[in-house]
Structure formats: C-alpha cells, structure tokens
mmCIF file of C-alpha atoms in Angstrom:
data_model
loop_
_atom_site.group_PDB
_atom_site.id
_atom_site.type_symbol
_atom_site.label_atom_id
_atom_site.label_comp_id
_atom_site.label_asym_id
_atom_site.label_seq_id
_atom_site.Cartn_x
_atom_site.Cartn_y
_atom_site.Cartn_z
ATOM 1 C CA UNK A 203 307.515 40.205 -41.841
ATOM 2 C CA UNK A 204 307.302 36.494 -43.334
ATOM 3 C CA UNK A 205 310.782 34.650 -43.237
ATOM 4 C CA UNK A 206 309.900 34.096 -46.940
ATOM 5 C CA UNK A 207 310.356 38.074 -47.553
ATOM 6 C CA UNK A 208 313.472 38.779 -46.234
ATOM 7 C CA UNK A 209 316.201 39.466 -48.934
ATOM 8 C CA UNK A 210 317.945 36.357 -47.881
ATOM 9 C CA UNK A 211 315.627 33.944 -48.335
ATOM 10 C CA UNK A 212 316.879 31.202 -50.736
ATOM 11 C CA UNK A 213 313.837 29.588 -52.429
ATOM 12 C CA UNK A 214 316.062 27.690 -54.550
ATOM 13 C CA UNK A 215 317.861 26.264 -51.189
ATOM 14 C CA UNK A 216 314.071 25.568 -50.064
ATOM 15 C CA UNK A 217 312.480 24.165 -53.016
ATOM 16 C CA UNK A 218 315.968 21.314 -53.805
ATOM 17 C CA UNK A 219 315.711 19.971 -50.116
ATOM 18 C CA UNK A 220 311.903 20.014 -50.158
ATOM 19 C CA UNK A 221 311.122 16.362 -50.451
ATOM 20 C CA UNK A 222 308.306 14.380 -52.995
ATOM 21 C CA UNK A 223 305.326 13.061 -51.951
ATOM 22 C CA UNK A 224 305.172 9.352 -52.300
ATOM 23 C CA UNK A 225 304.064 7.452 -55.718
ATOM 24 C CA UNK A 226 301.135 5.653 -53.871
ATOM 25 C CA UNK A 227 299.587 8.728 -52.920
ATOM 26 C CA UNK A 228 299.525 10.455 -56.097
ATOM 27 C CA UNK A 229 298.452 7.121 -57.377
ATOM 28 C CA UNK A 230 295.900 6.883 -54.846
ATOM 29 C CA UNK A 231 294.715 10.139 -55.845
ATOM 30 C CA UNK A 232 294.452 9.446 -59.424
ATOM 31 C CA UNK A 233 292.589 6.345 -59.425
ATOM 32 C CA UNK A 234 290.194 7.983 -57.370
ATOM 33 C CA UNK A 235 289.779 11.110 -59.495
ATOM 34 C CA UNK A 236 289.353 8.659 -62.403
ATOM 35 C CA UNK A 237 286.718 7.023 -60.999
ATOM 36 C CA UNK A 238 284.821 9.857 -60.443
ATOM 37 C CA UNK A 239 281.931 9.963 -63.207
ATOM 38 C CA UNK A 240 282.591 12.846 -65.612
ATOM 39 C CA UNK A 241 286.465 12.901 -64.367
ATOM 40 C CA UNK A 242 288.091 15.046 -66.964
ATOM 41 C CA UNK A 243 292.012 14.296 -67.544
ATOM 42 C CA UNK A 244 292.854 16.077 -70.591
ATOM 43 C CA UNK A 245 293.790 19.264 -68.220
ATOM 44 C CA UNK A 246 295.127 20.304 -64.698
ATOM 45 C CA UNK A 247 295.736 23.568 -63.585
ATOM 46 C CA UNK A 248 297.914 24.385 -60.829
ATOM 47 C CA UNK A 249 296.028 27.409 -58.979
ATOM 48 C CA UNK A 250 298.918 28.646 -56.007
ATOM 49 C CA UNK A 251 299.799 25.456 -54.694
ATOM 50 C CA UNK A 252 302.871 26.551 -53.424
ATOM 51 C CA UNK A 253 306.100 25.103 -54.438
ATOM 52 C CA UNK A 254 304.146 23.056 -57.293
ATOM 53 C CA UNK A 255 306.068 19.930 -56.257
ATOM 54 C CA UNK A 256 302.814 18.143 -55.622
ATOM 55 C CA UNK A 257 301.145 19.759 -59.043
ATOM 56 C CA UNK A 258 304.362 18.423 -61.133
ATOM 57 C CA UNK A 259 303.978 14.887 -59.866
ATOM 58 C CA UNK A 260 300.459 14.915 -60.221
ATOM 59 C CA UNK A 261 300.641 16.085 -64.325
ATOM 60 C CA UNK A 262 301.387 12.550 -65.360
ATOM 61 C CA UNK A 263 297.923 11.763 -64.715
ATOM 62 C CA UNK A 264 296.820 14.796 -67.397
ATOM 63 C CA UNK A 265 297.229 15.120 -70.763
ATOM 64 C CA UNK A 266 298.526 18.852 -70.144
#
C-alpha cells in the first residue's frame, strides 16, 4: 500500500512544505508557449498534475 493511503497521511503537512518552482522557469515556459504559432492563452486546464502547485503558478499566464 502507497504511503499516500495510509489513514495518517497528512496531505495538508505535504502540500505547505512542498516548495514553488522558480519564476524563471514558469517564465521560461510561457514565453515559449507564446511563441508557439496558434498558442492559445485564454484557457489552461490542469489534467492530474498532482499537487497543482506547478498548474497554480502557471495560471497567470491564462486568462482562466
């Protein structure tokens, strides 16, 4: 059985001390998705990325 199933598992505990990814990178990724020809921007969609840390700091780049 997955740590992540026990009944003690804190996800709370694991998602407060789980740190950001950098500015630059989501930057980095960004520009390059905006350069892209066709790059859409008016909506992301966050498909099981796990905690969604990385999806919430990429949503400044969308407009939802």
């Amino acid at each position: 059985m997955a740590t992540y199933s026990t009944p003690t598992y804190d996800s709370g505990y694991y998602q407060s001390n789980r740190p950001a990814y950098r500015d630059s990178l989501v930057d980095a990724i960004l520009d390059y998705h905006k350069k892209t020809p066709g790059a859409a921007t008016d909506l992301a969609v966050d498909v099981a990325t796990g905690t969604g840390i990385f999806a919430r700091q990429l949503k400044r780049g969308f407009a939802r």
